[in-house]
Short mmCIF file of C-alpha atoms in Angstrom, two decimals:
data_model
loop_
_atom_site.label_atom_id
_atom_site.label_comp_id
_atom_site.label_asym_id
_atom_site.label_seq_id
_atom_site.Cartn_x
_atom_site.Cartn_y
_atom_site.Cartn_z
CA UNK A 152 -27.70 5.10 -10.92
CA UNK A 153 -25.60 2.00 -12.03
CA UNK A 154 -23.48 -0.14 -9.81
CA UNK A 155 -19.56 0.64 -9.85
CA UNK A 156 -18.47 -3.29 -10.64
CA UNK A 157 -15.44 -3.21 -8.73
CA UNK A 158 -12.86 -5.33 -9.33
CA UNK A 159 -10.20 -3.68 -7.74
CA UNK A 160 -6.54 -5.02 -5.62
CA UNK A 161 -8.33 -3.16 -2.64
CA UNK A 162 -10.31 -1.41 -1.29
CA UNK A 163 -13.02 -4.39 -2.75
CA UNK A 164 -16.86 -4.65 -2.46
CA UNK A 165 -18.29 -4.97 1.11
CA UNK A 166 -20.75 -7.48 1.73
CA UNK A 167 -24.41 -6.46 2.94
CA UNK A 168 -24.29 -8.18 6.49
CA UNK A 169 -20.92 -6.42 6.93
CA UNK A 170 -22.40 -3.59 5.94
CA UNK A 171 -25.49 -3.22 8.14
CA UNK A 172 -23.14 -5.06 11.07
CA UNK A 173 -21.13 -1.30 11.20
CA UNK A 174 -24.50 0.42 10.69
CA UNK A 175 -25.48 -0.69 14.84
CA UNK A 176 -25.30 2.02 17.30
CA UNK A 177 -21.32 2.37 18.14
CA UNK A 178 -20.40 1.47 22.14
CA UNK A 179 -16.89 2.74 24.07
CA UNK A 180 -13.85 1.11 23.54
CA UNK A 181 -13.88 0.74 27.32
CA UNK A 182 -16.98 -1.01 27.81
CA UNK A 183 -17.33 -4.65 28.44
CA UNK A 184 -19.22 -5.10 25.71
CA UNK A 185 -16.07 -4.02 23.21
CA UNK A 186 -13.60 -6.11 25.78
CA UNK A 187 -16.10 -9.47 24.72
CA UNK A 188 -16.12 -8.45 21.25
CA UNK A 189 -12.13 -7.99 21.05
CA UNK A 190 -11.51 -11.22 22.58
CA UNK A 191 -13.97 -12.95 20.28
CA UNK A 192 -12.75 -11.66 17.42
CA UNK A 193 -9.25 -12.23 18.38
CA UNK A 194 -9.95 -16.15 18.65
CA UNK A 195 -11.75 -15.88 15.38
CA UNK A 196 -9.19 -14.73 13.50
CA UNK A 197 -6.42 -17.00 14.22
CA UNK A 198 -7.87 -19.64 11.70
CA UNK A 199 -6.88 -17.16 8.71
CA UNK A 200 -3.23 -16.55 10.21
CA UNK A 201 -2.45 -20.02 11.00
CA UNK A 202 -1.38 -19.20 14.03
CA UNK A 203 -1.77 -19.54 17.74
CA UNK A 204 -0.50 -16.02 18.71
CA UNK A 205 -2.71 -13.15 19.63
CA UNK A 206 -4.21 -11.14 17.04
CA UNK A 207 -3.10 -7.49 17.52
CA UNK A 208 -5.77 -4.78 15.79
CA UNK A 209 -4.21 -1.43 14.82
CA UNK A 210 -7.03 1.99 14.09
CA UNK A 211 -4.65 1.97 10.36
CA UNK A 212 -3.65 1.12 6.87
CA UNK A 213 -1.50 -1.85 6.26
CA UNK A 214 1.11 0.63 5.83
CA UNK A 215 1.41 1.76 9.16
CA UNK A 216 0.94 -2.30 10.17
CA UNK A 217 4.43 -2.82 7.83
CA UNK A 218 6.31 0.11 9.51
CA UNK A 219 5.32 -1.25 13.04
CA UNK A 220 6.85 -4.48 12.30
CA UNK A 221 10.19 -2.77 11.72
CA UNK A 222 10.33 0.09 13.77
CA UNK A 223 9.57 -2.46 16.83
CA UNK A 224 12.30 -5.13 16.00
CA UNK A 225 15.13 -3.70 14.93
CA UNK A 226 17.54 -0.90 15.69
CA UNK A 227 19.15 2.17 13.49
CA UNK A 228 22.45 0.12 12.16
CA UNK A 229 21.21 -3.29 12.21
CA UNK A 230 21.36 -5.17 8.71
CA UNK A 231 18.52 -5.99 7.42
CA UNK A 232 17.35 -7.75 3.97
CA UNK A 233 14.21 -6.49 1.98
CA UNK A 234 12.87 -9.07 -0.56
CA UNK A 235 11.13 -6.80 -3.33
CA UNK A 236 9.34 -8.49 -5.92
CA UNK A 237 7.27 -4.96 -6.87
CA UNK A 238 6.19 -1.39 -5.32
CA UNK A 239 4.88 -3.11 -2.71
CA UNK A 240 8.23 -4.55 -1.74
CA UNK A 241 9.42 -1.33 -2.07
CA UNK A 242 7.73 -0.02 0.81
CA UNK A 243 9.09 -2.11 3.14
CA UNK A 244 12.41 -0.64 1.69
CA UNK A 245 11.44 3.02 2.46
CA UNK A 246 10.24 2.15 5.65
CA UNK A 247 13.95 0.68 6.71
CA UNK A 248 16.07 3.27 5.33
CA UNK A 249 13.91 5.86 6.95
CA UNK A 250 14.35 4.39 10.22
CA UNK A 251 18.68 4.16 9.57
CA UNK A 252 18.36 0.45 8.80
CA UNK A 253 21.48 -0.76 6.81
CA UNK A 254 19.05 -2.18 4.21
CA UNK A 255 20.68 -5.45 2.08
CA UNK A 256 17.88 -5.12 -1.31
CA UNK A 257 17.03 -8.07 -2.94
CA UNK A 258 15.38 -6.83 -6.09
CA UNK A 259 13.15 -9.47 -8.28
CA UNK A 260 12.05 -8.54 -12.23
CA UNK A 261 8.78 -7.51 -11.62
CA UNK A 262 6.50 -10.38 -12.77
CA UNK A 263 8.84 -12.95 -11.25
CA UNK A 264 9.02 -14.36 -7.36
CA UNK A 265 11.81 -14.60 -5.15
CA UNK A 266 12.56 -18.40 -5.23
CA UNK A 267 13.95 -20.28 -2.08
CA UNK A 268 17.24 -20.85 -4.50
CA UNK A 269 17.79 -16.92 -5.00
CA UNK A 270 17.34 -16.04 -1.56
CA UNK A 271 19.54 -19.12 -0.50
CA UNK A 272 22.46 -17.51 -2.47
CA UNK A 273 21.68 -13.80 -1.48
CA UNK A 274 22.14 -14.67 1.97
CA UNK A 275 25.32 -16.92 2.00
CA UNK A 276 27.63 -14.02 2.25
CA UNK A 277 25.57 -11.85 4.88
CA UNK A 278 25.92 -12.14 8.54
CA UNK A 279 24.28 -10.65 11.56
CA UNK A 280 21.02 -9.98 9.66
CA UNK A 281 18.16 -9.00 12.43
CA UNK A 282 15.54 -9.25 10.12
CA UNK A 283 14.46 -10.56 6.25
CA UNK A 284 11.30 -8.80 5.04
CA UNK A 285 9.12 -9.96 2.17
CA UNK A 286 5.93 -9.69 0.79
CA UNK A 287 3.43 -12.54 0.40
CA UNK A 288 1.24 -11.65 -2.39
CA UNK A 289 2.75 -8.01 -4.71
CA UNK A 290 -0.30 -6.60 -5.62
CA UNK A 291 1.41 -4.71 -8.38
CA UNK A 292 2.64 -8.06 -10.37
CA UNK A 293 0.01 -10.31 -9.38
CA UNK A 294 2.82 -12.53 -8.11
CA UNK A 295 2.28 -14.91 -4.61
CA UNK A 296 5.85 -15.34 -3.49
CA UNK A 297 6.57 -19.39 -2.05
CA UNK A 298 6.46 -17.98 1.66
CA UNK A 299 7.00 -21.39 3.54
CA UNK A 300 9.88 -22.11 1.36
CA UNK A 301 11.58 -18.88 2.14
CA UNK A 302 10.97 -18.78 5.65
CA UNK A 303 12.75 -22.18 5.50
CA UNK A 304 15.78 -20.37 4.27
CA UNK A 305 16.08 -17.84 6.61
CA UNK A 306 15.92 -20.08 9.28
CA UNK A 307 18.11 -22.60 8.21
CA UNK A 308 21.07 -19.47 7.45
CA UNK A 309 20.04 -17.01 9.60
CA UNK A 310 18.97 -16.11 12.79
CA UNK A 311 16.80 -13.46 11.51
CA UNK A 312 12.96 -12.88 12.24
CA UNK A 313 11.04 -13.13 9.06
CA UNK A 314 8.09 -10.48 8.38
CA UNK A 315 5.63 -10.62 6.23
CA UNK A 316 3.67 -8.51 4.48
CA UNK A 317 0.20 -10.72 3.84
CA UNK A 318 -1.83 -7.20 3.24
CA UNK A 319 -3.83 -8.66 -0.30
CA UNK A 320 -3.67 -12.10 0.28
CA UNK A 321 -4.93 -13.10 4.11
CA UNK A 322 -8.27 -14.27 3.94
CA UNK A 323 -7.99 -15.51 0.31
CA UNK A 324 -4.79 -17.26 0.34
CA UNK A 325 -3.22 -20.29 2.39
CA UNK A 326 -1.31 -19.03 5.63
CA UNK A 327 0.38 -21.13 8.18
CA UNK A 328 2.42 -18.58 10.16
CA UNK A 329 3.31 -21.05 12.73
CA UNK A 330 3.86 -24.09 11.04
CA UNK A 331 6.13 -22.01 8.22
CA UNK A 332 7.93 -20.05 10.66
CA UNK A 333 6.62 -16.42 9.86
CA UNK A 334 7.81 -14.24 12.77
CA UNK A 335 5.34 -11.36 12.25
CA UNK A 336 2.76 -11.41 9.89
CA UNK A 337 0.72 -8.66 8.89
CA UNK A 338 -2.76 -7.61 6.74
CA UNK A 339 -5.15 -5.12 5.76
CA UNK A 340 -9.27 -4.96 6.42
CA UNK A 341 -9.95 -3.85 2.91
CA UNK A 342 -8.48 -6.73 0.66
CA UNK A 343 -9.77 -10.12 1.53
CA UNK A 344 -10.96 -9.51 5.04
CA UNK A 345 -13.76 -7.61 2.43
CA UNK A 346 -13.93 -4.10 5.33
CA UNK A 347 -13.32 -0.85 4.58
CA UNK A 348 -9.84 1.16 4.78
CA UNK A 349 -8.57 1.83 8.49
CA UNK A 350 -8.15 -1.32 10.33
CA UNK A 351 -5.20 -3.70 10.00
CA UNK A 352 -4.33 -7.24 11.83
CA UNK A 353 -0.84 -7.96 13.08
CA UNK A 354 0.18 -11.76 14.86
CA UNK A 355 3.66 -12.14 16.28
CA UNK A 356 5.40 -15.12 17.27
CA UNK A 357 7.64 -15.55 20.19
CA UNK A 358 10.55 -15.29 18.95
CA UNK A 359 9.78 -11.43 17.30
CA UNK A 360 7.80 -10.76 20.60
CA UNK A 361 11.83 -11.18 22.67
CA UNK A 362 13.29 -9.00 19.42
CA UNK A 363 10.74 -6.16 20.75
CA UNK A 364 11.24 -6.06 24.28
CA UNK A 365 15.04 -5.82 23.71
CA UNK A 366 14.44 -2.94 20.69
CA UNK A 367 15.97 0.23 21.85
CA UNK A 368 13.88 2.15 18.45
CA UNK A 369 11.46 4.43 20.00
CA UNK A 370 8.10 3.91 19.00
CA UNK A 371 4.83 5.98 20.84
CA UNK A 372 1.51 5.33 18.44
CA UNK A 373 2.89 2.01 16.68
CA UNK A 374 4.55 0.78 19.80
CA UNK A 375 3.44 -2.98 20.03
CA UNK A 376 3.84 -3.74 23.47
CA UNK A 377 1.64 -0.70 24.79
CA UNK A 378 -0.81 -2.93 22.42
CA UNK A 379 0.03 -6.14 23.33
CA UNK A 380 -0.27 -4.83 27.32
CA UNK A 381 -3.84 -3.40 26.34
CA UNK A 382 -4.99 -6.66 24.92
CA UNK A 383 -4.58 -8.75 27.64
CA UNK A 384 -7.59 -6.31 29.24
CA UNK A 385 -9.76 -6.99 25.73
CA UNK A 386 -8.21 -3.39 24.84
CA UNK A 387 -6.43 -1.25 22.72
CA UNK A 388 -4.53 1.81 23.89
CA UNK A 389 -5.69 4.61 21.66
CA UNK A 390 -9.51 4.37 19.99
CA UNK A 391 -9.88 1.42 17.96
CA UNK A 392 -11.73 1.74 14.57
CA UNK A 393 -14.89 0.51 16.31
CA UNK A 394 -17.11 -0.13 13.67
CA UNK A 395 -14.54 -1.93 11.44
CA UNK A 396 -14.14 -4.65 14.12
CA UNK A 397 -18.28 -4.98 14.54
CA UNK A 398 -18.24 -5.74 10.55
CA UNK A 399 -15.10 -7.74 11.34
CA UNK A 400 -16.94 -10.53 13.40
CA UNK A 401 -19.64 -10.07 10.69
CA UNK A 402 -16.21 -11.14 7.83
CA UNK A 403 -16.04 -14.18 10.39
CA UNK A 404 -19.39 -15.20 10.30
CA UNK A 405 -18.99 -15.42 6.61
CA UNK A 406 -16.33 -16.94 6.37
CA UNK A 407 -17.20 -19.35 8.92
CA UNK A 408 -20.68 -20.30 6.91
CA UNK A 409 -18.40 -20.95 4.02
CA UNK A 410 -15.76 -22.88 5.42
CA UNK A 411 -12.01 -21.42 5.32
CA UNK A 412 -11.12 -24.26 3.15
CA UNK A 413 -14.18 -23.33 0.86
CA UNK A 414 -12.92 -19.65 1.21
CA UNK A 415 -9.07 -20.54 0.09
CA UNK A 416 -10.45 -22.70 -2.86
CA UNK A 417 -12.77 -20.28 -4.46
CA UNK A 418 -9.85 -17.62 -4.82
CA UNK A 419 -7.89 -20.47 -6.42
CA UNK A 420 -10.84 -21.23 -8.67
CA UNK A 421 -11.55 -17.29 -9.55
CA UNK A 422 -7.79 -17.19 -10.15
CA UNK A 423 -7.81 -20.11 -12.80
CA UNK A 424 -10.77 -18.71 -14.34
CA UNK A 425 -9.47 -15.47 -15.35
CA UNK A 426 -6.34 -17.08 -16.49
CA UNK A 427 -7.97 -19.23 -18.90
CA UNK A 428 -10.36 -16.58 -20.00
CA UNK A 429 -7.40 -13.96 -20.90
CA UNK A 430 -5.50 -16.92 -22.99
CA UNK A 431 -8.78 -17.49 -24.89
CA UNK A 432 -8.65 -14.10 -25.70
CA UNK A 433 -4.97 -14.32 -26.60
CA UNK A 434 -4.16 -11.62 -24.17
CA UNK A 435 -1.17 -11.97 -22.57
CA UNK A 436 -0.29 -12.51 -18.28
CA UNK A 437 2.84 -10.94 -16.39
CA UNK A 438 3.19 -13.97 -14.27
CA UNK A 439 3.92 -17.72 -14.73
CA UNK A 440 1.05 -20.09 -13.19
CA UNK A 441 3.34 -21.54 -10.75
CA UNK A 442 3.64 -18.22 -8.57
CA UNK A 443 0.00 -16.46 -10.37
CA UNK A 444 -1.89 -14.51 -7.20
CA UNK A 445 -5.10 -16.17 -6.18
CA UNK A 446 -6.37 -12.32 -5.53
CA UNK A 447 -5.20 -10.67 -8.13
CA UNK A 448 -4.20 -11.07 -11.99
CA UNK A 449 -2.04 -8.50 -13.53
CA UNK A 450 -2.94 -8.38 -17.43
CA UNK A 451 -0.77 -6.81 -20.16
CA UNK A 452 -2.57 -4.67 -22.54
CA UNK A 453 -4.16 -6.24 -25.23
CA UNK A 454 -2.52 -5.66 -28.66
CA UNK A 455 -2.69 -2.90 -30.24
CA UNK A 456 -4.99 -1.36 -27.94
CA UNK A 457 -4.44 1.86 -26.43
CA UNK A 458 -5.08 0.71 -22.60
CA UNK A 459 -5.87 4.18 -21.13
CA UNK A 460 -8.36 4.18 -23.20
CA UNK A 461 -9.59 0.66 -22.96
CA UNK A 462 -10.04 1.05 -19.25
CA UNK A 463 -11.60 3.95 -19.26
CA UNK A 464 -14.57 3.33 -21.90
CA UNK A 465 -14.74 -0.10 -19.16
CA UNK A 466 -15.21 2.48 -16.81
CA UNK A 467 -17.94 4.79 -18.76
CA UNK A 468 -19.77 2.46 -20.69
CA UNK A 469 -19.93 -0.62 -18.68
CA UNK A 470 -19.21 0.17 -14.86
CA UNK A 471 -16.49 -2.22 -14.88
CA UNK A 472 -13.51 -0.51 -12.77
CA UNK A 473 -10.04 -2.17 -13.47
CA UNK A 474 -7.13 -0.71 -11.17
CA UNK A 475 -4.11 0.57 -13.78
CA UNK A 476 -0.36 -0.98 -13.56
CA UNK A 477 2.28 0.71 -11.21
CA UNK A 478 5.96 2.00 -11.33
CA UNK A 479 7.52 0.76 -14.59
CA UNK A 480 4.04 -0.94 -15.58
CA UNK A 481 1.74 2.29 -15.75
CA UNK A 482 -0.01 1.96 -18.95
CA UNK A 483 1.30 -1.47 -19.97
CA UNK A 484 -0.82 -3.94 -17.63
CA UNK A 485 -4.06 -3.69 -15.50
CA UNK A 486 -4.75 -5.13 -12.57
CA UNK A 487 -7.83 -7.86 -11.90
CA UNK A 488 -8.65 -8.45 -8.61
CA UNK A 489 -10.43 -11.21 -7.38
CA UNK A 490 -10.53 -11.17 -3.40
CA UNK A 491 -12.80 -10.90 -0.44
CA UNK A 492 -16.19 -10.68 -1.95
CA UNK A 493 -16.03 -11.93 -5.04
CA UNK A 494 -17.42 -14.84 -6.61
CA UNK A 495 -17.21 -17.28 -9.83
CA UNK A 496 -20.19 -15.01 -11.02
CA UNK A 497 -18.55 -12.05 -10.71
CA UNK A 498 -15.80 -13.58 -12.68
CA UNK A 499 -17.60 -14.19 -15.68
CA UNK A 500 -19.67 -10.99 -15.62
CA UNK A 501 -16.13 -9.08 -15.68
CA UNK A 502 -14.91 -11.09 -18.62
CA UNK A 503 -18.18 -10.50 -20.49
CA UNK A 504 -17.70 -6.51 -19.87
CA UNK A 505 -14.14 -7.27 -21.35
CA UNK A 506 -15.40 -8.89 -24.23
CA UNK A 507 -18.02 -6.21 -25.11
CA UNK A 508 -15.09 -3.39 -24.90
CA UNK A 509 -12.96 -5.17 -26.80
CA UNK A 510 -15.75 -5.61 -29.54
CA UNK A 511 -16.00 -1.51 -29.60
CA UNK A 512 -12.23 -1.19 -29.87
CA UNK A 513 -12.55 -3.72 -32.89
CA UNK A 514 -10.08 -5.74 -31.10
CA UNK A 515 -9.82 -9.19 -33.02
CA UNK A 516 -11.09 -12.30 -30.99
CA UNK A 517 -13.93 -14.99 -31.04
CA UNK A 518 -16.85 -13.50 -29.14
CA UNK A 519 -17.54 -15.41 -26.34
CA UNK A 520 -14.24 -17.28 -25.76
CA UNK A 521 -13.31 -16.18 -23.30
CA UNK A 522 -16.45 -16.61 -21.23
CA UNK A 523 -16.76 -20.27 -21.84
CA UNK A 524 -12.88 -20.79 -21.09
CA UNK A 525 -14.46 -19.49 -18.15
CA UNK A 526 -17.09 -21.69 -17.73
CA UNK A 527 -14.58 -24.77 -18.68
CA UNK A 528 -12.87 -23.82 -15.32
CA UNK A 529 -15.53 -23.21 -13.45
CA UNK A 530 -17.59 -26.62 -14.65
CA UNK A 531 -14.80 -28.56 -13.91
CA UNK A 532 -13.92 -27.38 -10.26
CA UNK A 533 -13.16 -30.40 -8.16
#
């Protein structure tokens, strides 16, 4: 049986101590021994939000993280703006106009970011905006939007609450909710926080916490203060995904032996390295370097190459799983993700795999350039 090399947006590879850390027998959420676990955890995780706030932990998908964040702020008929960049943007759309928000769309080209000057200029002639929404890294474009700068914005036009959708990039990607101003900012266990599916991480400044307790939009399951009143007791109010948060303090650990600094420069580095590797191979990127994901690189097909197919012999012949493009990109990029687990190593293993496929597809190249454009990054790290 061979490996599945996954180098997928999410869900990514698990590491073995996170692993065997959910394998231990499973306790009640009402014991004391999951209320000194909570609050540990809860202290532990600040470090990757940048913040000071409580850590909230919801039994769901990031999805269900995003739509908390709205339906607990604002109101049926209150203005809001969405900042879309790609698909994943366009969830937080959906999620507002199903709950009657009076959505103001700021639609990027996918493959571009929302710049501070845009959004500065898309606001001017809006008032009475509750909330902006935005997300911090699109998985579907491979694009990190400039988060402080935007937050800026908003706060210098607006007395909006900005939310943030950091679902594929906390853990692997700079965050400073507090010092940028980020209102509520939200992520996923199976991106960077390298966990399985089912658990996601909320923080919420003070400002959003006053939006909530005035919020008239009835909320029962994702209803934030029943979880922040729960955590001051080292609880949450419905079962928790217990085993997610015992591998959680195991993510810590890691992360911890590494260093967060460490942890944010290696998904830099990875990011560089596949960069230079996909120029050597004179395949093209969506995404300019200034605003290129340091978890994930979307890649447009290389030419002439039917990429269905490409992907799939990957898959068959080599183990090497690549996730496809989205929306308007199905079948013209695919999508290499470099998060969570996921080393320099694993880097260059992937772009060998590459370079083999593209040798049975005849595809025209210098064997092996890629790799050592690889290595060229990688050798000279700082």
């Amino acid at each position: 049986m061979y490996r599945n090399i996954l180098r997928h947006p999410g869900p990514t590879p698990i590491p073995k101590k996170v692993q065997l850390a959910m394998a231990q027998d499973i306790y009640s959420h009402r014991s004391s021994n999951f209320v000194e676990l909570y609050r540990e955890i809860n202290k532990r995780v600040k470090p990757l939000f940048g913040t000071k706030q409580d850590i909230l932990l919801l039994p769901s998908g990031g999805t269900a993280a995003l739509e908390a964040a709205a339906v607990n702020t604002v109101s049926p008929g209150e203005d809001v703006v969405v900042i879309t960049v790609g698909a994943f943007g366009d969830y937080f759309v959906g999620i507002c106009e199903a709950y009657g928000f009076n959505v103001h769309k700021l639609a990027i080209e996918w493959g571009e970011a929302c710049t501070e000057e845009i959004l500065a200029e898309f606001l001017m002639p809006l008032s009475n905006i509750k909330a902006v929404f935005c997300t911090y890294n699109e998985t579907s474009t491979g694009i990190l939007n400039p988060i402080n700068q935007l937050a800026r914005v908003v706060h210098s036009q607006t007395n909006a609450l900005f939310i943030v959708d950091g679902v594929s990039c906390i853990g692997g990607a700079p965050a400073e909710m507090d010092n940028w101003g980020i209102d509520i900012l939200v992520t996923g266990s199976q991106k960077a926080m390298m966990l399985p599916p089912g658990l996601s991480l909320l923080s919420i400044s003070d400002r959003a916490w006053k939006a909530i307790e005035e919020n008239k939009t009835p909320s029962y399951y994702l209803n934030l203060l029943s979880y922040r009143n729960w955590a001051e007791n080292g609880m949450t109010p419905n079962t928790p995904a217990i085993t997610l948060i015992y591998g959680l303090s195991a993510v810590c650990d890691l992360i911890e032996e590494e260093g967060y600094e460490q942890t944010i420069a290696r998904h830099a580095l990875m990011r560089d390295m596949v960069r230079a590797a996909m120029r050597s191979l004179n395949i093209s990127l969506l995404t300019s370097d200034e605003f290129a994901s340091p978890t994930i690189t979307t890649i447009l097909s290389p030419e002439g190459l039917d990429l269905g197919n490409y992907l799939g012999h990957l898959k068959k012949e080599y183990h090497l799983d690549f996730a496809g493009g989205l929306g308007p990109l199905q079948g013209k990029v695919f999508r290499f993700g470099h998060m969570g687990y996921c080393f320099p190593s694993d880097i260059l293993e992937a772009v060998s795999l590459m370079e083999a496929g593209l040798q049975d597809f005849n595809y025209s190249f210098d064997p092996g350039a890629g790799i050592t454009a690889a290595q060229k990054v990688f050798l000279n790290r700082k």
